[in-house]
mmCIF file of C-alpha atoms in Angstrom:
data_model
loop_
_atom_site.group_PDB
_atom_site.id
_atom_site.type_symbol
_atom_site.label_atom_id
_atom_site.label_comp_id
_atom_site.label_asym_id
_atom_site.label_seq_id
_atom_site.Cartn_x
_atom_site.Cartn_y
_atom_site.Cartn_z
ATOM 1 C CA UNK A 1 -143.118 -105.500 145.016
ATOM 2 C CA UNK A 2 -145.206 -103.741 147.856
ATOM 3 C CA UNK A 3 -148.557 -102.333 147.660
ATOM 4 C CA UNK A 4 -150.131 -100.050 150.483
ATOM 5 C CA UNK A 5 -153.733 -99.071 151.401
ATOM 6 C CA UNK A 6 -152.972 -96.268 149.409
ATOM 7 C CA UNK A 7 -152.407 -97.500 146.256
ATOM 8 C CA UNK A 8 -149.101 -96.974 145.837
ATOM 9 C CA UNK A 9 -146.727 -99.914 144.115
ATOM 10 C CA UNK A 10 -143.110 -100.324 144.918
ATOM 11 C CA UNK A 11 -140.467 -101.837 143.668
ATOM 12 C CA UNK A 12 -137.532 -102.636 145.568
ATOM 13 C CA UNK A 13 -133.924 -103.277 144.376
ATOM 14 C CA UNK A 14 -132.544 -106.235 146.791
ATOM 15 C CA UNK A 15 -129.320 -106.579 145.560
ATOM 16 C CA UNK A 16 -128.776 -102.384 146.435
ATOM 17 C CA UNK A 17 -131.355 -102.797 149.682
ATOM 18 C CA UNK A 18 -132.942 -99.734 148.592
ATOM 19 C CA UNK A 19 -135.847 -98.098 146.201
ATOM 20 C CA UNK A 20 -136.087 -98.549 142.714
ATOM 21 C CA UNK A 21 -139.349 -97.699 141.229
ATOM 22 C CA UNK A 22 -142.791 -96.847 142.590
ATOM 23 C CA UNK A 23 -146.218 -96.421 140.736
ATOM 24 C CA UNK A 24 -149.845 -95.231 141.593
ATOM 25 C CA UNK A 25 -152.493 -97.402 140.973
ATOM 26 C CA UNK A 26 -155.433 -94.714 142.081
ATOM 27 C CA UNK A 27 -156.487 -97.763 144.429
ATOM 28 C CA UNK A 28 -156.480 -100.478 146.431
ATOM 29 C CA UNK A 29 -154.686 -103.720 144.592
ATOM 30 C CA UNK A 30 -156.201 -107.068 145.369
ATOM 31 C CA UNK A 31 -153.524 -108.585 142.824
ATOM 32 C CA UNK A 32 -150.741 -108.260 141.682
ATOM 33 C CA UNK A 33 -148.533 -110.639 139.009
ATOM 34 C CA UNK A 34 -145.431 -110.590 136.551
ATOM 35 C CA UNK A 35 -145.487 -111.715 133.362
ATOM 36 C CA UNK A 36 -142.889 -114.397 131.615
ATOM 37 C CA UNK A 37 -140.268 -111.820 130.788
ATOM 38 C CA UNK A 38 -140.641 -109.397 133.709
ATOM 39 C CA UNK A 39 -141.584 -106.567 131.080
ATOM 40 C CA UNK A 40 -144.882 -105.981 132.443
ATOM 41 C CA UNK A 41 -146.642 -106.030 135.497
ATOM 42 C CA UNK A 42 -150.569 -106.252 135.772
ATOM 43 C CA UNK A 43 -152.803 -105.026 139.231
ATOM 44 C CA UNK A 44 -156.029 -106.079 140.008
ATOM 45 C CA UNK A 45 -157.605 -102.868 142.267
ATOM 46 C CA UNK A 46 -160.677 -102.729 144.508
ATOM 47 C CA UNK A 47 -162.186 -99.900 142.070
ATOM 48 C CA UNK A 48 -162.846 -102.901 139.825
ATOM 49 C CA UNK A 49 -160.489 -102.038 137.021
ATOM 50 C CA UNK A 50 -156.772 -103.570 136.033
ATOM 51 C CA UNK A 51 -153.689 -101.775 135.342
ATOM 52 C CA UNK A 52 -151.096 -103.082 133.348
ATOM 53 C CA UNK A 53 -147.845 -101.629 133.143
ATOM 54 C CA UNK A 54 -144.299 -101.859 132.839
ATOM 55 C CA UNK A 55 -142.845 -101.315 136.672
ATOM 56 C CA UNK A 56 -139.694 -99.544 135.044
ATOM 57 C CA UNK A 57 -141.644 -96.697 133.572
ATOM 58 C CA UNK A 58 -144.823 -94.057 135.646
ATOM 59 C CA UNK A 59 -147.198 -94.773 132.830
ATOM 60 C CA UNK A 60 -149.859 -97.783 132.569
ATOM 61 C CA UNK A 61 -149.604 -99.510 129.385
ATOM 62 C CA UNK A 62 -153.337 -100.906 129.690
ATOM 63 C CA UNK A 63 -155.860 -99.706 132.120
ATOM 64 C CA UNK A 64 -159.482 -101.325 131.773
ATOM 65 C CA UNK A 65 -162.715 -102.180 133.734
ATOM 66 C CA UNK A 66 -163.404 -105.678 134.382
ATOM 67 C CA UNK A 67 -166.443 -105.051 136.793
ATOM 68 C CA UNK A 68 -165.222 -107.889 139.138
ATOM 69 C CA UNK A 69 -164.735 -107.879 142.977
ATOM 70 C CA UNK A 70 -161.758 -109.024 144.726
ATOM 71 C CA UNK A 71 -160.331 -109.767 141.413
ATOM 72 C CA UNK A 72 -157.369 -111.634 140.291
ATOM 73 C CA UNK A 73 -155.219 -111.150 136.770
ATOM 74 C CA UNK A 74 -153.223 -113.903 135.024
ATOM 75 C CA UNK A 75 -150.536 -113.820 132.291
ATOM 76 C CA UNK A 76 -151.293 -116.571 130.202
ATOM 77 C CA UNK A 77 -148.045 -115.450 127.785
ATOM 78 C CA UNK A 78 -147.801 -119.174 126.144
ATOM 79 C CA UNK A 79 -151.258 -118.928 124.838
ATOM 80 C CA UNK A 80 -151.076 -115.146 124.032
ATOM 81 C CA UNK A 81 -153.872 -113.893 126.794
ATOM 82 C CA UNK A 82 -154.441 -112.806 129.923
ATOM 83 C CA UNK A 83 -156.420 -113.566 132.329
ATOM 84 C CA UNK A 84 -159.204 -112.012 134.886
ATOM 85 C CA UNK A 85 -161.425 -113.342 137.141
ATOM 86 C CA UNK A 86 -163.695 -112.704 140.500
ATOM 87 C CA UNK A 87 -166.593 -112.185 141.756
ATOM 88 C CA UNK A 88 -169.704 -111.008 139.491
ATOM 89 C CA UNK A 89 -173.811 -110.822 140.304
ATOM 90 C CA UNK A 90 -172.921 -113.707 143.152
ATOM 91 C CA UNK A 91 -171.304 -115.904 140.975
ATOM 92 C CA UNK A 92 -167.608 -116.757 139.687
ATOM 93 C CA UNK A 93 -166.383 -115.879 136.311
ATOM 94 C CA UNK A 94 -163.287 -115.611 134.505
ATOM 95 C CA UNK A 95 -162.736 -113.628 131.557
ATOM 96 C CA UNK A 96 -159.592 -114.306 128.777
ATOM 97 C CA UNK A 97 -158.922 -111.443 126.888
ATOM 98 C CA UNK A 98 -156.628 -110.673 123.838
ATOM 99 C CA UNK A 99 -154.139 -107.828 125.154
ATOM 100 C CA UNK A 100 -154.097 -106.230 121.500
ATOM 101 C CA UNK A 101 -158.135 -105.795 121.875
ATOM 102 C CA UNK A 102 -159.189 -105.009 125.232
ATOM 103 C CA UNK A 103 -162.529 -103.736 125.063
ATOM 104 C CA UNK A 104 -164.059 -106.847 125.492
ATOM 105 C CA UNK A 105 -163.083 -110.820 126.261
ATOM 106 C CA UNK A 106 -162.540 -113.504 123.841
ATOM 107 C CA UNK A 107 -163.807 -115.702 126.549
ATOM 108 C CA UNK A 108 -166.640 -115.604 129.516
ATOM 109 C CA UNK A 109 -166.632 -118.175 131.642
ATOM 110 C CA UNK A 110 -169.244 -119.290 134.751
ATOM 111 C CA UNK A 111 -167.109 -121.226 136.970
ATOM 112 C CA UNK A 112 -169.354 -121.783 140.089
ATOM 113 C CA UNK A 113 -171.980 -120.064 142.163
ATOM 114 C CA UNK A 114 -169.663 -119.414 145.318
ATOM 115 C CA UNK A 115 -169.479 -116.260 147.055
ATOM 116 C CA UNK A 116 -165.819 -116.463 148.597
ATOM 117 C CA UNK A 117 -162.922 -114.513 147.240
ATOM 118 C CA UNK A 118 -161.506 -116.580 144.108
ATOM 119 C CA UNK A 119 -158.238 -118.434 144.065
ATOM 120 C CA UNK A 120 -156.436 -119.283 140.900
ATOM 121 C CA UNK A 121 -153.099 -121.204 139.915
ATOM 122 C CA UNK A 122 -151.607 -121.317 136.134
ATOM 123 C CA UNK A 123 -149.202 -123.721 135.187
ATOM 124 C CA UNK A 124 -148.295 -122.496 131.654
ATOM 125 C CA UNK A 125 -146.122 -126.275 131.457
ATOM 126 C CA UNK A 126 -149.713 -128.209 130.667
ATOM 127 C CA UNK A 127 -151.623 -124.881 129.833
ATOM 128 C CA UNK A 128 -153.577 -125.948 133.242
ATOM 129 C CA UNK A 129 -155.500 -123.315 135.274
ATOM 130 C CA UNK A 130 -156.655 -124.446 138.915
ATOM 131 C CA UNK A 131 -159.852 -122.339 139.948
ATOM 132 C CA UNK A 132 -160.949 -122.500 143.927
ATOM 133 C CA UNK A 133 -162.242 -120.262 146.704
ATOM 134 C CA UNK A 134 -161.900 -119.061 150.216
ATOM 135 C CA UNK A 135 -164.674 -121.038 152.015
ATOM 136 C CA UNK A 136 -165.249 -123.314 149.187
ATOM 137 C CA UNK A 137 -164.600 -127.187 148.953
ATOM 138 C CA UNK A 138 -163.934 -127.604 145.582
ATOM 139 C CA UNK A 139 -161.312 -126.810 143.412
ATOM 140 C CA UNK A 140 -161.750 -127.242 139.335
ATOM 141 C CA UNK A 141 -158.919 -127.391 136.828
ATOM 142 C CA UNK A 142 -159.456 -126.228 132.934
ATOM 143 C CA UNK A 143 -156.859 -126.481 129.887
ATOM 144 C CA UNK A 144 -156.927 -123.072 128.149
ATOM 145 C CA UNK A 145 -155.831 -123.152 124.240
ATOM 146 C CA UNK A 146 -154.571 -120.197 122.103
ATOM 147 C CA UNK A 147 -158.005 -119.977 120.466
ATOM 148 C CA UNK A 148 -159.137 -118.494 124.117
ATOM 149 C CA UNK A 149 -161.222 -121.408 124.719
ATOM 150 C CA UNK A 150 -161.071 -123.289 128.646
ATOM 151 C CA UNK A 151 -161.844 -126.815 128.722
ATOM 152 C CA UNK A 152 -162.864 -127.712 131.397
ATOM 153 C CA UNK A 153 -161.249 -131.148 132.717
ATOM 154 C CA UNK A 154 -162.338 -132.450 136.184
ATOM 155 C CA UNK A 155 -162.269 -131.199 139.749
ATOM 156 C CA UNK A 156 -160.781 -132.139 142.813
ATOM 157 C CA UNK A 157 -163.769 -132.355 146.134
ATOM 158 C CA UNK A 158 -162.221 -131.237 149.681
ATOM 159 C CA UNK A 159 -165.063 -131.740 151.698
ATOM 160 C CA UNK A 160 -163.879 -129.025 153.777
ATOM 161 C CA UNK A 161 -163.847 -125.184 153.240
ATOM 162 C CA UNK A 162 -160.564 -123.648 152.664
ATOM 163 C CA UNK A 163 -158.807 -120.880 153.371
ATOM 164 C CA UNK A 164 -156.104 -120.690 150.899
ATOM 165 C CA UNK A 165 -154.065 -122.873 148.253
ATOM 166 C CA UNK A 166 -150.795 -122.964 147.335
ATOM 167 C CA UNK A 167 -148.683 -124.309 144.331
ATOM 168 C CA UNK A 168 -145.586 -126.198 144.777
ATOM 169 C CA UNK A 169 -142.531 -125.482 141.826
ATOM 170 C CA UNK A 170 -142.545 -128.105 138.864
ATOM 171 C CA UNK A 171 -139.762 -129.690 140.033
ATOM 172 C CA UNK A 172 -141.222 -130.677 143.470
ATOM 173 C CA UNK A 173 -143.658 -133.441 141.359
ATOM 174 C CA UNK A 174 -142.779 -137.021 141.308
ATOM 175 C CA UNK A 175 -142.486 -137.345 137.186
ATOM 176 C CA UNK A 176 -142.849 -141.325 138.366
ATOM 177 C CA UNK A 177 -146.136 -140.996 139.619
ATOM 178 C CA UNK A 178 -146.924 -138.635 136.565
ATOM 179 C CA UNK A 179 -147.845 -136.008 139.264
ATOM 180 C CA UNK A 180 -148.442 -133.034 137.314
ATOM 181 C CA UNK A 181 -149.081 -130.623 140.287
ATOM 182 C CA UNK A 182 -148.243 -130.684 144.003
ATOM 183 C CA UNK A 183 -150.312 -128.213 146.480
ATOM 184 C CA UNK A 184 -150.302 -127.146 149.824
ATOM 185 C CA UNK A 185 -154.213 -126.163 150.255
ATOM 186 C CA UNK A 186 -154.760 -123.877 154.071
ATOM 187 C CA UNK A 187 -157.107 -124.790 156.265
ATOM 188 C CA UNK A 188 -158.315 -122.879 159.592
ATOM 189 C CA UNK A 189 -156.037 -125.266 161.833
ATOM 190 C CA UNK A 190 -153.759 -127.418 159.521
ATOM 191 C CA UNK A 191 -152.352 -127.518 156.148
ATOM 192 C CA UNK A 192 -153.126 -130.677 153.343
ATOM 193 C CA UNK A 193 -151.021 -131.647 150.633
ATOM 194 C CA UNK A 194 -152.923 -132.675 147.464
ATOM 195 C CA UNK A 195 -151.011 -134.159 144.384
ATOM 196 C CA UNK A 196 -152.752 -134.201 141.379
ATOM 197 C CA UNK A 197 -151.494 -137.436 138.848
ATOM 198 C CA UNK A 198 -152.458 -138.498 135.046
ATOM 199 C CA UNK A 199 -153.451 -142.060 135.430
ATOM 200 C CA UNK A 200 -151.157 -143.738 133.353
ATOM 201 C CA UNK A 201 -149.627 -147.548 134.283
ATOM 202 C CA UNK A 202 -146.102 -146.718 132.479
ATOM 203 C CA UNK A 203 -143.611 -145.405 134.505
ATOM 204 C CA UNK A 204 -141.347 -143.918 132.054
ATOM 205 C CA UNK A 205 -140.289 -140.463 131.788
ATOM 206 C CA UNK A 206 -143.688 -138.881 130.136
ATOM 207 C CA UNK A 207 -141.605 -135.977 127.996
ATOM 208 C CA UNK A 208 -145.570 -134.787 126.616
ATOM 209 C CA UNK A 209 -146.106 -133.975 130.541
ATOM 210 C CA UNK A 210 -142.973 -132.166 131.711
ATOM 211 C CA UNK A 211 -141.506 -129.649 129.377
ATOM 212 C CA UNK A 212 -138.894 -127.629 130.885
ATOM 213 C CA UNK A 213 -139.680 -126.581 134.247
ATOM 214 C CA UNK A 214 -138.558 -123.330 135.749
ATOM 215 C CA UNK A 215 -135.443 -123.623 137.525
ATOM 216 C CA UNK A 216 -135.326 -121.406 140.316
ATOM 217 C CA UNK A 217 -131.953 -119.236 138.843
ATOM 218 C CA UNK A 218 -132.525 -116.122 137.772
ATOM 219 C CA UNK A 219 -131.969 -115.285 134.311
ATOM 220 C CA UNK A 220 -130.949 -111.561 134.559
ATOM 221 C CA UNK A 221 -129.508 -109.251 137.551
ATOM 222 C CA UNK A 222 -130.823 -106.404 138.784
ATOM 223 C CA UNK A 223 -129.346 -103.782 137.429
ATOM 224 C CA UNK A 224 -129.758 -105.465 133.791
ATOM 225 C CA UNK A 225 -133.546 -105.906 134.532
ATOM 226 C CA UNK A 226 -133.993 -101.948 135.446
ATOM 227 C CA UNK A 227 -131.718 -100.971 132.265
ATOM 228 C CA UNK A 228 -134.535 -102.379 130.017
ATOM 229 C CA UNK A 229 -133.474 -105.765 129.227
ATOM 230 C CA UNK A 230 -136.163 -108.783 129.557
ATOM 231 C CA UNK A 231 -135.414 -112.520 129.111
ATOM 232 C CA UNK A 232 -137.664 -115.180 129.591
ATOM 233 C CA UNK A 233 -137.154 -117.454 133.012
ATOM 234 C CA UNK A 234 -134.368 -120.181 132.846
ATOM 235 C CA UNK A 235 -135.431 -123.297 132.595
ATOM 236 C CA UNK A 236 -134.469 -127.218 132.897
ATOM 237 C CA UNK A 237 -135.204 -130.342 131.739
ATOM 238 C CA UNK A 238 -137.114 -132.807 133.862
ATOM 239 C CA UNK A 239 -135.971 -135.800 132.221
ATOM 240 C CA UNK A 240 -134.176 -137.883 135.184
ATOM 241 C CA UNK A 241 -131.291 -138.751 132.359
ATOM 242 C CA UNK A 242 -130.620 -134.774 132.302
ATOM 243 C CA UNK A 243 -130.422 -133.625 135.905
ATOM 244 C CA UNK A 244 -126.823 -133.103 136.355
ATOM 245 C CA UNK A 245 -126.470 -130.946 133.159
ATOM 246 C CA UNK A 246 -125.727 -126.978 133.706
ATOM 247 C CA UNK A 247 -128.308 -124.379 133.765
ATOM 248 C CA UNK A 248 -128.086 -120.987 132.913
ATOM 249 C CA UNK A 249 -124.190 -121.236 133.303
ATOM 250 C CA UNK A 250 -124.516 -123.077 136.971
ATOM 251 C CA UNK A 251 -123.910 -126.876 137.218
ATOM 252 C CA UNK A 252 -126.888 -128.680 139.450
ATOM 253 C CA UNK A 253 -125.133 -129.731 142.387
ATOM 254 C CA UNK A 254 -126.331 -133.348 143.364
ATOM 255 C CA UNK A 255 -127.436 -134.642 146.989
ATOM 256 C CA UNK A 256 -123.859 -135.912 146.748
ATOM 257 C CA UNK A 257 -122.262 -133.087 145.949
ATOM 258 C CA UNK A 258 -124.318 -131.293 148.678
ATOM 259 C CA UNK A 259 -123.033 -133.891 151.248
ATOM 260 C CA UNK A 260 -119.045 -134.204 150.608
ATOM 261 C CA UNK A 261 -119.317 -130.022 150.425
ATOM 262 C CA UNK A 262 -120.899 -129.978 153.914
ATOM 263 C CA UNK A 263 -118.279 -132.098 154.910
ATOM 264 C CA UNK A 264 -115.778 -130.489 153.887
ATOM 265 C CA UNK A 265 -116.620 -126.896 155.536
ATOM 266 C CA UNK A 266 -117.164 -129.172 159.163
ATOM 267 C CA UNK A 267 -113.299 -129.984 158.605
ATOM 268 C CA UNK A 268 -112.540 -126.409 157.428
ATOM 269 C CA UNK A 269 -114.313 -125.043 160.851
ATOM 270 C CA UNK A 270 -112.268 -127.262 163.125
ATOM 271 C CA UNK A 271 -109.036 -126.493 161.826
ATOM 272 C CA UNK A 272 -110.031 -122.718 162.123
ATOM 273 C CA UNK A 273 -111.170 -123.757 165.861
ATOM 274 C CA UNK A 274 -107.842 -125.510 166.651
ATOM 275 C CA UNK A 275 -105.813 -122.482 165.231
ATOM 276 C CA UNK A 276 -108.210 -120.073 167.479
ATOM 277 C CA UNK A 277 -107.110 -121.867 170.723
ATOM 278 C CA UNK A 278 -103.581 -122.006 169.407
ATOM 279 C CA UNK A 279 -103.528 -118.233 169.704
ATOM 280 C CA UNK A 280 -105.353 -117.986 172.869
ATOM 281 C CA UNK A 281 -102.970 -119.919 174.216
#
């Protein structure tokens, strides 16, 4: 994806370094996020609406006002809603709404009082949604249900306003620890790691906390994706007992693996260097 100050979305085909789609939003996006299956595509824009859309077609599918500045959108596919939040009369809200029924939200939420642009994480594995800000020192984590309802759980004090927050893939967390996330939050002159862990004493594989986790292969190519086709992300078990099995058709090479490979291609380069000054020779 790109977005310019114009409003205009692109969509570029890597694999063919070259143009594949583009779409007017009318304005400025402040957001923009895939769904699960990569069959839609949903903008947040500075004229306080959101578009949703699929990027392989010129028409939107939804396009609604959510009366929110500097907002940000959410898929929540696994609990059948999506997600909007910002800004609103000086205070932080986020609104859940049923896509089939969009004229008004199955849930309002008042998150905070802050002023500063909002920054949200999902991780559809626990259902958990991390809620912070830009200048803000706190950052508060809710479990959302099917039934549109956020719970809220507990929060996580900085002490120190940040500028950003970032959230590590799945398989970065230490399942031993029963770290369920692993961020990188931004600050104006370094960067902090936080790890956020169920307190639990056993340190056995905790299957209830680590579902599949997304595993970084794509599940469909290009040119299959712009054809039409969707598929939900691959995915792989983060049981320790199940790390070396094949996913999505591609055996998980091992540190092992990794190392007699690398040696193997130092060997292959110095014959290739011996047979090089052979025929300078």
């Amino acid at each position: 994806f790109r977005v310019s100050h114009d409003g205009c979305v692109k969509l570029w085909d890597v694999e063919e370094s070259k143009e594949a789609k583009e779409f007017d939003l009318g304005a400025v996006a402040t957001c923009l996020e895939w769904n699960t299956d990569g069959s839609l595509a949903a903008a947040a824009c500075a004229n306080k609406k959101s578009v949703i859309w699929d990027p392989r077609t010129d028409k939107a599918a939804f396009n609604f006002k959510q009366d929110f500045s500097n907002a940000k959108n959410i898929f929540h596919d696994n609990v059948g809603l999506f997600g909007v939040g910002g800004s609103k009369m000086g205070c932080h809200e986020y609104h859940l709404y049923d896509l089939k029924k969009l004229s008004e939200p199955v849930t309002e939420f008042e998150v905070d009082d802050s002023a500063g642009m909002m920054l949200c994480n999902y991780d559809p594995d626990t259902k958990m949604l991390y809620i912070g800000c830009k200048g803000g020192s706190q950052i508060k984590y809710f479990e959302l249900t099917s039934k549109g309802e956020m719970h809220k759980l507990s929060l996580h004090n900085i002490g120190k306003g940040i500028k950003g927050f970032y959230y590590l893939p799945k398989l970065m967390c230490d399942w031993k620890k029963c770290m369920i996330s692993k961020s990188l939050l931004l600050f104006r002159d370094f960067i902090q790691p936080v790890d956020f862990i169920v307190p639990r004493k056993s340190q056995l594989f905790a299957k209830d906390l680590y579902p599949a986790a997304y595993a970084g292969v794509p599940a469909l190519a290009g040119a299959e994706w712009l054809s039409g086709e969707n598929k939900a992300p691959v995915t792989r078990s983060m049981d320790p007992k199940k790390q070396d099995e094949a996913v999505g058709g591609v055996k998980i090479q091992t540190k092992a693996d990794l190392i007699a490979e690398n040696k193997q291609l130092k060997e292959k380069i110095k014959e290739l260097e011996a047979k090089v000054a052979g025929l300078s020779k």
